[in-house]
Short mmCIF file of C-alpha atoms and ligand atoms in Angstrom, two decimals:
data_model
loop_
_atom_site.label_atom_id
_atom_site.label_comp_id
_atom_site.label_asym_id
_atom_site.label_seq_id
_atom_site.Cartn_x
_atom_site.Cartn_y
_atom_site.Cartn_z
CA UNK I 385 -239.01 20.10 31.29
CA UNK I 386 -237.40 17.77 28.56
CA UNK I 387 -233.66 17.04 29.69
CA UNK I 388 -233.55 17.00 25.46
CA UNK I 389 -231.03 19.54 24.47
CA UNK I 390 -234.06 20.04 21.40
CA UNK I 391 -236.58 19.95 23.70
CA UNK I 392 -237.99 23.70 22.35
CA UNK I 393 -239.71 22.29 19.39
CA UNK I 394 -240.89 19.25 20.37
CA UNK I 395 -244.76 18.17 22.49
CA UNK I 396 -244.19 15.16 24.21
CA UNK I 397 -241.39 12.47 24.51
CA UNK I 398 -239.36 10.32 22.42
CA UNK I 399 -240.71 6.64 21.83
CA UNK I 400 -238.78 4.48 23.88
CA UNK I 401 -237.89 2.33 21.53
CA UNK I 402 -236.42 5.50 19.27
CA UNK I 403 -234.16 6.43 22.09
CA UNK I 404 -233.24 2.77 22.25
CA UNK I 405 -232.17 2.63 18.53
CA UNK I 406 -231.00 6.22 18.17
CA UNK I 407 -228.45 6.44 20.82
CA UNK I 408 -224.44 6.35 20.85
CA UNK I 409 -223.82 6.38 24.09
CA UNK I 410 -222.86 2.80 25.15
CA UNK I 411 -220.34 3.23 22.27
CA UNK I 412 -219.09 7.16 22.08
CA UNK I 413 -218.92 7.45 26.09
CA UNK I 414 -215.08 6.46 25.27
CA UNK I 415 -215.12 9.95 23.93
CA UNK I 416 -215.72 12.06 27.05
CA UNK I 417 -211.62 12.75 27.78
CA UNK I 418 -211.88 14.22 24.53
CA UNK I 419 -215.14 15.67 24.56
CA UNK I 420 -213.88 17.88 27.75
CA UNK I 421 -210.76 19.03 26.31
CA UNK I 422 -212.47 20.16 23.16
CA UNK I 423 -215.24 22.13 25.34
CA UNK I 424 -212.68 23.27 27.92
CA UNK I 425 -211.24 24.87 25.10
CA UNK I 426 -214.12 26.29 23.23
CA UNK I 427 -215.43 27.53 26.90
CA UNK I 428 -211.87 29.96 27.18
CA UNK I 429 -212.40 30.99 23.83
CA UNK I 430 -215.75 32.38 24.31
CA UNK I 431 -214.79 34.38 26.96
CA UNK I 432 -211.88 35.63 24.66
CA UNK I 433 -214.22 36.71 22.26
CA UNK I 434 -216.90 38.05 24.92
CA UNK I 435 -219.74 35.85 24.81
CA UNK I 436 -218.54 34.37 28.26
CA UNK I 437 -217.37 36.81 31.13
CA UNK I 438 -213.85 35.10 32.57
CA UNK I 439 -215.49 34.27 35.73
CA UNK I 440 -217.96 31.77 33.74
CA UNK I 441 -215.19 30.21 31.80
CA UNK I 442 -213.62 29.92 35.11
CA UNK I 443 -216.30 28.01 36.37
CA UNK I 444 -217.01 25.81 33.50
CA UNK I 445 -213.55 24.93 32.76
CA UNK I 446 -213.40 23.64 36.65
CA UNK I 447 -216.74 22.32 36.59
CA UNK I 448 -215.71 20.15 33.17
CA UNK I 449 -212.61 19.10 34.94
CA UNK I 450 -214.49 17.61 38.13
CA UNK I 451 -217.36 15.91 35.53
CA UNK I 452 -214.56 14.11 33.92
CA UNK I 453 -212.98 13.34 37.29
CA UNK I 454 -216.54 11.45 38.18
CA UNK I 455 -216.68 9.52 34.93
CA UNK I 456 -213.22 8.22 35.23
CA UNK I 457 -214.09 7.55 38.62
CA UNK I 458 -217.21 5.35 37.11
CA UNK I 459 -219.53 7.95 38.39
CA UNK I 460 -221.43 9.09 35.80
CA UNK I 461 -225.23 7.97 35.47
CA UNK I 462 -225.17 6.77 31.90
CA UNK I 463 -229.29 7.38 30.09
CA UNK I 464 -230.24 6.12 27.05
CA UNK I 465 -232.13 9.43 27.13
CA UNK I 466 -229.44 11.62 27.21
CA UNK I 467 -228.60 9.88 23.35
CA UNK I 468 -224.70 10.50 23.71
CA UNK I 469 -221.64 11.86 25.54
CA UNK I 470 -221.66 15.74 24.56
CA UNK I 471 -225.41 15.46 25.85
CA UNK I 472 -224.06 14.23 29.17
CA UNK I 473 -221.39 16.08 29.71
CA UNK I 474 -223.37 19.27 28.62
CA UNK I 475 -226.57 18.03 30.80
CA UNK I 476 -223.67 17.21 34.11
CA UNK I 477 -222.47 20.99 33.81
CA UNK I 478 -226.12 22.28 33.33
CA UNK I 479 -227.01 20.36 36.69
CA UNK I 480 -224.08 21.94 38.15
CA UNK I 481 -224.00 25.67 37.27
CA UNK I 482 -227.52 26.27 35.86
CA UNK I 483 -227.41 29.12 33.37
CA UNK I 484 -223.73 29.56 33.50
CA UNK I 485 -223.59 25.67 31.96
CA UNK I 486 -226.50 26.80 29.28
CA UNK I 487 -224.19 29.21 28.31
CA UNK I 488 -221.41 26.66 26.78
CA UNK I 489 -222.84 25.34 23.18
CA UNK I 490 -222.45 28.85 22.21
CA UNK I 491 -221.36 28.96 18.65
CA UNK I 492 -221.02 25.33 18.27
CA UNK I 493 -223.13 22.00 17.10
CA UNK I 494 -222.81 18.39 17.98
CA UNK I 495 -222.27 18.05 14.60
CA UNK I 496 -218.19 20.12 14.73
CA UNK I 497 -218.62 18.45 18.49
CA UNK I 498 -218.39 15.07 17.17
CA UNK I 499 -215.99 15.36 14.66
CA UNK I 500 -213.52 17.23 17.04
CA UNK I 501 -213.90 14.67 19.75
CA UNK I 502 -213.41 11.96 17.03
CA UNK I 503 -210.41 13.84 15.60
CA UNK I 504 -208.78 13.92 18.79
CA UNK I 505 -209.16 9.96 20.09
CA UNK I 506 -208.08 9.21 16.69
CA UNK I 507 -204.49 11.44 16.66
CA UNK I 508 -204.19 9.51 20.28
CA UNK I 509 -204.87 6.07 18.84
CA UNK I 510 -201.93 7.03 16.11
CA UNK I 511 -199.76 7.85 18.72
CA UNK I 512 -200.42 4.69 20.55
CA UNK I 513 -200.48 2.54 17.02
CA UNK I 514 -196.90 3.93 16.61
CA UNK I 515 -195.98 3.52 19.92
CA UNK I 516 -196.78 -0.16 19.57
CA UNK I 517 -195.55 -0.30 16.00
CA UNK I 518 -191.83 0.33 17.26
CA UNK I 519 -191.69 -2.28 20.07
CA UNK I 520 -192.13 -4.71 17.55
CA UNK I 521 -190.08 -3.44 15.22
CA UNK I 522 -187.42 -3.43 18.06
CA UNK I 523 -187.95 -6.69 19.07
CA UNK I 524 -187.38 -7.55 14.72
CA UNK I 525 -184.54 -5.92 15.31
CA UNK I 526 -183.19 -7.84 18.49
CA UNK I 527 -183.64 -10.88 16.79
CA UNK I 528 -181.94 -9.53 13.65
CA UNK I 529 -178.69 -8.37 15.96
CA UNK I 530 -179.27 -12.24 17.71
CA UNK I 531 -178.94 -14.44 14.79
CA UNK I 532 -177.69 -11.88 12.03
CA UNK I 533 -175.09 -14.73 10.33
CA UNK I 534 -177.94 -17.30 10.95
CA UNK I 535 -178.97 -18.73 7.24
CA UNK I 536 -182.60 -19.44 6.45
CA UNK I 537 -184.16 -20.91 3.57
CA UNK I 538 -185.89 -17.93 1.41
CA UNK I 539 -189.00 -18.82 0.01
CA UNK I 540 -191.22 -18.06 -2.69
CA UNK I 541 -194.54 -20.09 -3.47
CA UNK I 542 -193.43 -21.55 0.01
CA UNK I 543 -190.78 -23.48 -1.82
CA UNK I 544 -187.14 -23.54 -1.60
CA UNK I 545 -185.79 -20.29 -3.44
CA UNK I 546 -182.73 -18.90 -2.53
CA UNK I 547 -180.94 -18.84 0.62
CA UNK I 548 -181.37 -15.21 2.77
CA UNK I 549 -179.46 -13.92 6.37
CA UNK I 550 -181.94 -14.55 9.64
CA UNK I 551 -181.18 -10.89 10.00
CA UNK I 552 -182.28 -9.66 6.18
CA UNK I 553 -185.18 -12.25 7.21
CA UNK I 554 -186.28 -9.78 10.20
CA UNK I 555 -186.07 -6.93 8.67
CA UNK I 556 -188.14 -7.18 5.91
CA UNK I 557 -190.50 -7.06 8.66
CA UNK I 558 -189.35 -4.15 9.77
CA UNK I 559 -189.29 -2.61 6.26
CA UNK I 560 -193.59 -3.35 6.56
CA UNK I 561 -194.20 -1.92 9.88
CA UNK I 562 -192.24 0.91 9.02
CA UNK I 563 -194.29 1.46 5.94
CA UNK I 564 -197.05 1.33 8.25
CA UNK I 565 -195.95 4.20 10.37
CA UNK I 566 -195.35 6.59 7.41
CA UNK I 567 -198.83 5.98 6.65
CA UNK I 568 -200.12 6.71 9.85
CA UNK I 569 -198.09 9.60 9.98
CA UNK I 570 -199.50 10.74 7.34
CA UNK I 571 -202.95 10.02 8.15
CA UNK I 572 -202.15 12.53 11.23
CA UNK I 573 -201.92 15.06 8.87
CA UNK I 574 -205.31 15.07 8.25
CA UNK I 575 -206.74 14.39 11.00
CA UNK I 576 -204.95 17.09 12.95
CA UNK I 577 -207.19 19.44 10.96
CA UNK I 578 -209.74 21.22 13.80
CA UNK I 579 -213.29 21.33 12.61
CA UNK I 580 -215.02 22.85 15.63
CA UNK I 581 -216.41 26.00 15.13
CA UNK I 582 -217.86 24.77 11.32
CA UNK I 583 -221.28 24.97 14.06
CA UNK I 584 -223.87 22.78 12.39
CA UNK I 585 -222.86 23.55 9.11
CA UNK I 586 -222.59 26.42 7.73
CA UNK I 587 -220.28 28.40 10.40
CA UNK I 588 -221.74 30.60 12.87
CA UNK I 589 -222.90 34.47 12.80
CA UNK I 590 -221.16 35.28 16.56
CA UNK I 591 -217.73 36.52 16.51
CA UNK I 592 -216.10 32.96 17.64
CA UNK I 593 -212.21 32.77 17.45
CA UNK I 594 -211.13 29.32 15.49
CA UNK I 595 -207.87 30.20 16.11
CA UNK I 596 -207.67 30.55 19.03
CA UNK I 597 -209.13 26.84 19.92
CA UNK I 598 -207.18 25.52 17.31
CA UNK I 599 -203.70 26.48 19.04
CA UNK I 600 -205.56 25.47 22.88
CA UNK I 601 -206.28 22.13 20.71
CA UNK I 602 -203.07 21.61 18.83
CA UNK I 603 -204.52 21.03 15.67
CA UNK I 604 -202.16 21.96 13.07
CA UNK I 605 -204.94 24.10 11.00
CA UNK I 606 -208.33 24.96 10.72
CA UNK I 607 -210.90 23.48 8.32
CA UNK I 608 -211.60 25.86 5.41
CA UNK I 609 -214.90 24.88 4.77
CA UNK I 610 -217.48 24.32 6.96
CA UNK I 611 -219.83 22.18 5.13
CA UNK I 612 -217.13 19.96 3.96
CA UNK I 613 -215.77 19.34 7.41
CA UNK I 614 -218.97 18.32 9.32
CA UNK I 615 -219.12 15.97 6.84
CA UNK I 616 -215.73 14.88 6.68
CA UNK I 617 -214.60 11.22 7.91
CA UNK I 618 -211.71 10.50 5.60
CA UNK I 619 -209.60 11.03 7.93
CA UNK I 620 -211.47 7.78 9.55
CA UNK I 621 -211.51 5.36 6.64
CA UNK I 622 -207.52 6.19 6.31
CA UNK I 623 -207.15 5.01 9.69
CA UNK I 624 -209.12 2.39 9.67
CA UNK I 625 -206.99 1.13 6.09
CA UNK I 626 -203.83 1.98 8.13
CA UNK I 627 -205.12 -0.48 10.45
CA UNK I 628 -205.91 -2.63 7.61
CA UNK I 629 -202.80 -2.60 6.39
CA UNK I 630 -200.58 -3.66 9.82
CA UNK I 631 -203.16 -6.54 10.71
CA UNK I 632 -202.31 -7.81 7.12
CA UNK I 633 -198.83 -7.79 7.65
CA UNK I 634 -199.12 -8.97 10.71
CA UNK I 635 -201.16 -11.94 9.61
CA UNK I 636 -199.16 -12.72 7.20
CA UNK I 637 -196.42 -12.83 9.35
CA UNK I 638 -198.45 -14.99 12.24
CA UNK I 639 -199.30 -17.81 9.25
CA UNK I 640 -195.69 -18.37 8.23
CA UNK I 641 -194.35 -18.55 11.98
CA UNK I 642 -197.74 -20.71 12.24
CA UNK I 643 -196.12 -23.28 9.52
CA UNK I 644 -192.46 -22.81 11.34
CA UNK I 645 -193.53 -23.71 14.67
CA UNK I 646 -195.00 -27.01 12.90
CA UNK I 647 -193.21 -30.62 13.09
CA UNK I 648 -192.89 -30.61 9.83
CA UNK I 649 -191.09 -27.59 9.52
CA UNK I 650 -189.77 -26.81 12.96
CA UNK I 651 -187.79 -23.76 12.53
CA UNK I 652 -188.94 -22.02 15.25
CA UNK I 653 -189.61 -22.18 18.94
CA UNK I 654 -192.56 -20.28 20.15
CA UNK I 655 -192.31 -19.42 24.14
CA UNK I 656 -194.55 -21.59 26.12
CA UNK I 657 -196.23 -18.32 27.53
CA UNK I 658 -197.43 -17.13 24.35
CA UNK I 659 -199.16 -20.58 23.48
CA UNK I 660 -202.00 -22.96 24.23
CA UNK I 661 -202.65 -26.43 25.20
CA UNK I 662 -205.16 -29.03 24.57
CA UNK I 663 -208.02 -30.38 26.65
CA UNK I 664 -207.24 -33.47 24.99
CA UNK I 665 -204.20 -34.14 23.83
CA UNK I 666 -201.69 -34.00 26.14
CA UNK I 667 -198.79 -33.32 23.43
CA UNK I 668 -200.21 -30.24 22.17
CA UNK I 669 -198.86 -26.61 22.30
CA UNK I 670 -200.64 -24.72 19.67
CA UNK I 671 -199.57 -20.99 17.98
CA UNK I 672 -202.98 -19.89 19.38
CA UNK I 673 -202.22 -16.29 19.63
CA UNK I 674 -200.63 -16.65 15.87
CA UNK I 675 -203.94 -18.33 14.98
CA UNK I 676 -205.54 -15.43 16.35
CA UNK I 677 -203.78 -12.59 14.77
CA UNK I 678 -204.42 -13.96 11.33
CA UNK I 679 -207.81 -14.59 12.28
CA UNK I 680 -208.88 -10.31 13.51
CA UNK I 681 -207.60 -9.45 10.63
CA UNK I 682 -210.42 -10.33 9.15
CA UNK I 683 -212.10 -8.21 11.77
CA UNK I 684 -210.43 -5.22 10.78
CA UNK I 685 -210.99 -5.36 7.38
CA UNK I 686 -214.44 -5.39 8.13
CA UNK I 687 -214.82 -2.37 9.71
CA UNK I 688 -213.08 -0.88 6.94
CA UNK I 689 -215.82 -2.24 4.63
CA UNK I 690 -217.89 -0.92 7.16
CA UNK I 691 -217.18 2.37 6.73
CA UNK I 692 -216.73 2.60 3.31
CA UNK I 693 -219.76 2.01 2.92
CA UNK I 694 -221.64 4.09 5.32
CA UNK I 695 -220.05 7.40 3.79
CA UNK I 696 -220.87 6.15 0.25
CA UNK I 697 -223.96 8.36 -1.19
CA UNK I 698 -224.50 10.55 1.71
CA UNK I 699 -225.55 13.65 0.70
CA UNK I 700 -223.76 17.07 2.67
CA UNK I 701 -223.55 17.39 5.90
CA UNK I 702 -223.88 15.36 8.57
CA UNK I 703 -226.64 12.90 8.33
CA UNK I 704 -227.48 10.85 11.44
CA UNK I 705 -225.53 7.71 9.72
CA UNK I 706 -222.35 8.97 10.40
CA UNK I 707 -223.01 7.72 14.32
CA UNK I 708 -222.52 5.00 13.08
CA UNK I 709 -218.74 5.10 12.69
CA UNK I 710 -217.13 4.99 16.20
CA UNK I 711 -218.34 1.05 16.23
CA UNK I 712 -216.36 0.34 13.46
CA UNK I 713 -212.98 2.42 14.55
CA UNK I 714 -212.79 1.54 17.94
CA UNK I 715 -213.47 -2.09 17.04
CA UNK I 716 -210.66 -1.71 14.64
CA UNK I 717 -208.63 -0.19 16.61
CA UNK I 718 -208.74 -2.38 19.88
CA UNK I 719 -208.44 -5.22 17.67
CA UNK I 720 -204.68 -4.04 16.52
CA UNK I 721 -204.07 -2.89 19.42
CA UNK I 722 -204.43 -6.18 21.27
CA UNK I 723 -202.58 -7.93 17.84
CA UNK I 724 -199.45 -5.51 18.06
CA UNK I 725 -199.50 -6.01 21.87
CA UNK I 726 -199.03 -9.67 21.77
CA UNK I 727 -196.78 -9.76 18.51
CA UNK I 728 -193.31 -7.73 20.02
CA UNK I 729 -193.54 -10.41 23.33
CA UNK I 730 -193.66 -12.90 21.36
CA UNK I 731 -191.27 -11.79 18.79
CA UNK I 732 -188.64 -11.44 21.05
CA UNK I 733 -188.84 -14.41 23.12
CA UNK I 734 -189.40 -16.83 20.01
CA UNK I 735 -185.82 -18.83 18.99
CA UNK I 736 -184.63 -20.05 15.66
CA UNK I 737 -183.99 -23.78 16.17
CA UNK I 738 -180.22 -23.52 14.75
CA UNK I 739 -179.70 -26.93 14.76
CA UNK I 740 -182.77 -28.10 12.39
CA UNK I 741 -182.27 -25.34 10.29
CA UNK I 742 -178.76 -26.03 9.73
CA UNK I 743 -179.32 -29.70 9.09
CA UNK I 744 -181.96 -29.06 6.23
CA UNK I 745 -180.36 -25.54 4.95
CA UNK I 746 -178.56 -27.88 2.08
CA UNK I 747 -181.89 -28.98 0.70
CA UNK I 748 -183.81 -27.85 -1.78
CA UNK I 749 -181.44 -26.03 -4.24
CA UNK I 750 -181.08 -23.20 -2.90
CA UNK I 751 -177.79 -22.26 -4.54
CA UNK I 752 -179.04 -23.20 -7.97
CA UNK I 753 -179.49 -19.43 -8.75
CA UNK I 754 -176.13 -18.03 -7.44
CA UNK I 755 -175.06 -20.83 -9.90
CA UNK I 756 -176.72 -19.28 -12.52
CA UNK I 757 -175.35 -16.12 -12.23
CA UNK I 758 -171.73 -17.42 -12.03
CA UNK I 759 -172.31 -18.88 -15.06
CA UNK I 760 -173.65 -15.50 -16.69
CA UNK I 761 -170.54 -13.73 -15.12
CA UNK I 762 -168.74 -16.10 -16.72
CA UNK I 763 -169.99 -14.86 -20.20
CA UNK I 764 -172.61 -17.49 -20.72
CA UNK I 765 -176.19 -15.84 -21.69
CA UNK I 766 -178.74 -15.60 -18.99
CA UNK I 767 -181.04 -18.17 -20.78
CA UNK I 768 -178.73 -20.94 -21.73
CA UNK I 769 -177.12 -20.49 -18.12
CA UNK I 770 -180.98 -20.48 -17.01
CA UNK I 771 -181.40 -24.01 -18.84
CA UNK I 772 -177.90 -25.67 -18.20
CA UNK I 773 -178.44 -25.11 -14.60
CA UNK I 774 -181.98 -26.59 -14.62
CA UNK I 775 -181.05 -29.55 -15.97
CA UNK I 776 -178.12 -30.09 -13.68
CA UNK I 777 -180.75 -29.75 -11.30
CA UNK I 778 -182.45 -32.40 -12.86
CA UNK I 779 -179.72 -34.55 -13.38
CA UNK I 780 -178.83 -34.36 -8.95
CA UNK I 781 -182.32 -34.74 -8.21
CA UNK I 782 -182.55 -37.84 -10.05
CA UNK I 783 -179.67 -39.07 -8.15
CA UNK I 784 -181.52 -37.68 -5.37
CA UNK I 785 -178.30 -35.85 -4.13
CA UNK I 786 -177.26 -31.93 -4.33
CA UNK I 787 -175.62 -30.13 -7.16
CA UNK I 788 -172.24 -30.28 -5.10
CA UNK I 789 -172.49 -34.49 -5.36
CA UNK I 790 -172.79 -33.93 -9.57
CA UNK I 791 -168.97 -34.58 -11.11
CA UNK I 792 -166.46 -32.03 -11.37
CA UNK I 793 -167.70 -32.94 -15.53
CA UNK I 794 -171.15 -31.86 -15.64
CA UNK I 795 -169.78 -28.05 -14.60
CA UNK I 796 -166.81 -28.27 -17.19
CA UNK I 797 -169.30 -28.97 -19.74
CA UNK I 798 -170.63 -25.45 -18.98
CA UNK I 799 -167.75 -23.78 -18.16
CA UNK I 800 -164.82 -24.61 -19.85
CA UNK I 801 -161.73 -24.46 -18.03
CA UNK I 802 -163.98 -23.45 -14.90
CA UNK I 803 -166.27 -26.43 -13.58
CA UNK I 804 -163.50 -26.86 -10.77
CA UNK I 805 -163.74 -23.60 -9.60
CA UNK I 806 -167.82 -23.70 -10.15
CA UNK I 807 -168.17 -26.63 -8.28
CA UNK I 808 -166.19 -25.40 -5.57
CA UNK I 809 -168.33 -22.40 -5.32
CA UNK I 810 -171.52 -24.44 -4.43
CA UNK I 811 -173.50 -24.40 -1.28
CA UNK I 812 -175.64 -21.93 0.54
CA UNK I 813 -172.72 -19.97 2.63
CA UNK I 814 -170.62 -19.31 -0.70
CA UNK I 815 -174.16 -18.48 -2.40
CA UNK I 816 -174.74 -15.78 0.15
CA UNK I 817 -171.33 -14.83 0.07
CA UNK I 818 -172.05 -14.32 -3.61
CA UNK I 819 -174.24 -11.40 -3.11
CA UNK I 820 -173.90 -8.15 -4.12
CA UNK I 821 -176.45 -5.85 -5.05
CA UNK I 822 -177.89 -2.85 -2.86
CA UNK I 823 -180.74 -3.90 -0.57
CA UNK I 824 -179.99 -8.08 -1.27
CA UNK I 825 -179.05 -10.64 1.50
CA UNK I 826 -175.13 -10.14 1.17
CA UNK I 827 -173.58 -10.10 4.61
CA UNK I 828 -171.96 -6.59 4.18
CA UNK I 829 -175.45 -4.65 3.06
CA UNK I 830 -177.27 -6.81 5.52
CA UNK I 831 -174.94 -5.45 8.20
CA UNK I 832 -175.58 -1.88 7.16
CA UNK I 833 -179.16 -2.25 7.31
CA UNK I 834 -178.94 -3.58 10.46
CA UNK I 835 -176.63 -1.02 12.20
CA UNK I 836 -178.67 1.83 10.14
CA UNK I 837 -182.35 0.46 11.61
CA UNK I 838 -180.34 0.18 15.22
CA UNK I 839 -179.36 3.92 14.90
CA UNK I 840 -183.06 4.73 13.51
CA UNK I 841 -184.84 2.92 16.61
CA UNK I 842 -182.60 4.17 19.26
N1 LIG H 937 -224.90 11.22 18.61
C1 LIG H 937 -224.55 11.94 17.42
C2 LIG H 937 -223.40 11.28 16.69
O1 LIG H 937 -222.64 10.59 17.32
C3 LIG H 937 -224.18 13.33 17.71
C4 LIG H 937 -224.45 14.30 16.60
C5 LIG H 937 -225.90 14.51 16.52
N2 LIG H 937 -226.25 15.57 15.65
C6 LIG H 937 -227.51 15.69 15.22
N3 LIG H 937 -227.77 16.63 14.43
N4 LIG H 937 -228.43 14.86 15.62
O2 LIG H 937 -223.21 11.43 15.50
#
């Protein structure tokens, strides 16, 4: 007899080179925890309901438990045959309790199957995401509380901007990642939506209990339509962008702490442990794993490409392309995974070389715009302030010196009565000293971030 769960219909076997192509299971057999659970579940309900006697459910629950036992235990014979992991896990419990076991797709399809399974790994692989997500936002946050008074150079074009607080630095980061987080929170919303039960696609004429699974389950509601939900992988894409999104920031992050670890700029010291050598140059300690970050991102992006367009212009319901999908998310997934598991190590154990920074923190202007806006407080209009100040830059780059070296002159020219007290004010501590506004660099907002993001990570 044909070990094909479709077998009825069907003279003959499947080409061997059709089971080769058509099967999932070297990539869904990551599924089976979940794939147990869901018919563990569906098994009780049945008996709720009557189309199991308790003594069956009994049995298959147990049965189930022991099959997953063996897998985790590397004991399953995997068969290209067998197509997939409900197929396995169905065909283990038939082997096991005969008719009892041909008694559990009652009232379902692969096609809810899948989705369920899916839909559970994937509000897991949130949980983990965010899991991971606030290590390194704790370790942002250590370094913040480390070198909070610390002043960097602010950049923008990756030039000399305005001066900014180590800690203010830091948490921007944590600002992203915590962005990130809402969204995958979010995301869990709709992926905690249980679709088994939809059946193949149009629902199922036995009196089956949603319900009830969906509360064994924990899925926060049940799908309302059955044709839409066999279909659905939203919930998949948003993931996958959520993904997206963090390996972004993250490689964004990885290139800029890839030009700070450089000679040239040598702001940074990245730990020895979380870098490379050379085979051939004996000097060498490259920001491999920074190089690497920036580099899956790429990756990850791909898959969401990936799926985007393997749902586009598929008709309703499930069509045999949606297999296609785990490949993509688990790809995606491992790939952050491995990114955000790197990043918060290396976070925490990379240093701010004080020193160098404090040496070069004078260059580059970067209290030219505080300048500015003394000038405006001073009643001069924003542009002409804009204009006087640029060409006192001008005039102290030509000189090749800083705007403090220009005579106490060149500031009495545009502030009467005040170029003393201007000139006085120069320099990157009095420039952030200078700041005010809500969410901005100044010491005393910095400090509440800090203490609020503390409280909020605790
Ligand atoms: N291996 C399939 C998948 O992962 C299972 C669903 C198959 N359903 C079907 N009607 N052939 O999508």
């Amino acid at each position: 007899m044909s070990q094909k769960t479709w077998g009825g219909r069907f003279t003959g076997g499947t080409d061997q080179r059709v089971e080769q192509f058509t099967e999932s299971i070297t990539v869904d057999k990551r599924l089976y925890r979940y794939d147990i659970l869901a018919s563990q579940a569906h098994a009780t309900m049945l008996s709720e309901v009557g189309l199991l006697t308790l003594p069956e459910a009994v049995q298959i629950v147990a049965a189930l438990e022991t099959i997953g036992d063996e897998i985790e235990a590397g004991k399953m014979d995997y068969s290209i045959a067998l197509e997939d992991i409900h197929t396995h896990i169905e065909q283990a419990l038939i082997a096991r309790l005969g008719d009892v076991g041909r008694k559990l797709h009652t009232g379902r399809s692969r096609n809810d199957q899948v989705v369920t399974d899916v839909k559970l790994w994937v509000r897991a692989a949130i949980d983990r995401t965010d899991e991971l997500l606030v290590e390194l936002q704790k370790a942002f946050v250590g370094s913040a509380v480390r070198d909070q008074h610390v002043i960097l150079p602010g950049y923008t074009h990756l030039q000399r901007a305005q001066p900014v607080l180590a800690a203010h630095y830091y948490l921007a980061y944590v600002e992203k990642f915590q962005r990130d987080r809402e969204r995958l929170a979010d995301c869990r919303k709709r992926a905690n939506v249980l679709s088994l039960g939809t059946a193949a696609l149009a629902g199922s004429s036995l009196p089956i209990d949603r319900e009830s699974v969906r509360i064994k389950l924990g899925f926060d509601s049940v799908a309302r339509n059955s044709l839409d939900v066999s279909s659905d992988r939203d919930f998949l894409v948003e993931f996958v962008f959520d993904l997206s999104m963090i390996a972004i920031h993250l490689s964004g992050w990885a290139e800029e702490w890839a030009i700070w670890s450089t000679t040239e700029f040598n702001f940074i010291e990245l730990p020895d442990a979380f870098c490379t050598g050379s085979s051939i140059m004996p000097h060498k300690k490259n920001p491999d794993v920074l190089e690497l970050t920036r580099g899956k991102t790429g990756r990850v992006i791909g898959a969401l490409q990936q799926l985007m367009i393997l749902l586009k212009g598929l008709p309703l319901a499930y069509n045999r392309d949606l297999q296609e999908d785990k490949a993509a998310l688990f790809d995606a997934f491992d790939t952050v995974e491995g990114c955000l598991s790197v990043a918060a190590p290396l976070v925490a154990q990379t240093k701010l070389r004080r020193d160098v920074l404090a040496a070069r923190i004078e260059d580059g202007f970067l209290d030219a715009t505080t300048l500015m806006e003394s000038l405006i407080a001073r009643g001069v209009p924003m542009r002409t302030a804009h204009e006087a100040v640029g060409a006192l830059v001008k005039r102290a780059e030509d000189g090749r010196g800083r705007l403090v070296d220009l005579p106490v002159s060149a500031f009495e020219a545009v502030a009467p009565g005040g170029g003393e007290a201007v000139r006085a004010s120069l320099g990157v501590a009095n420039a952030i000293a200078a700041f005010r506004s809500y969410g901005s660099t100044a010491p005393t907002e910095v400090a509440q971030q800090l203490a609020a993001w503390q409280d909020r990570l605790a």
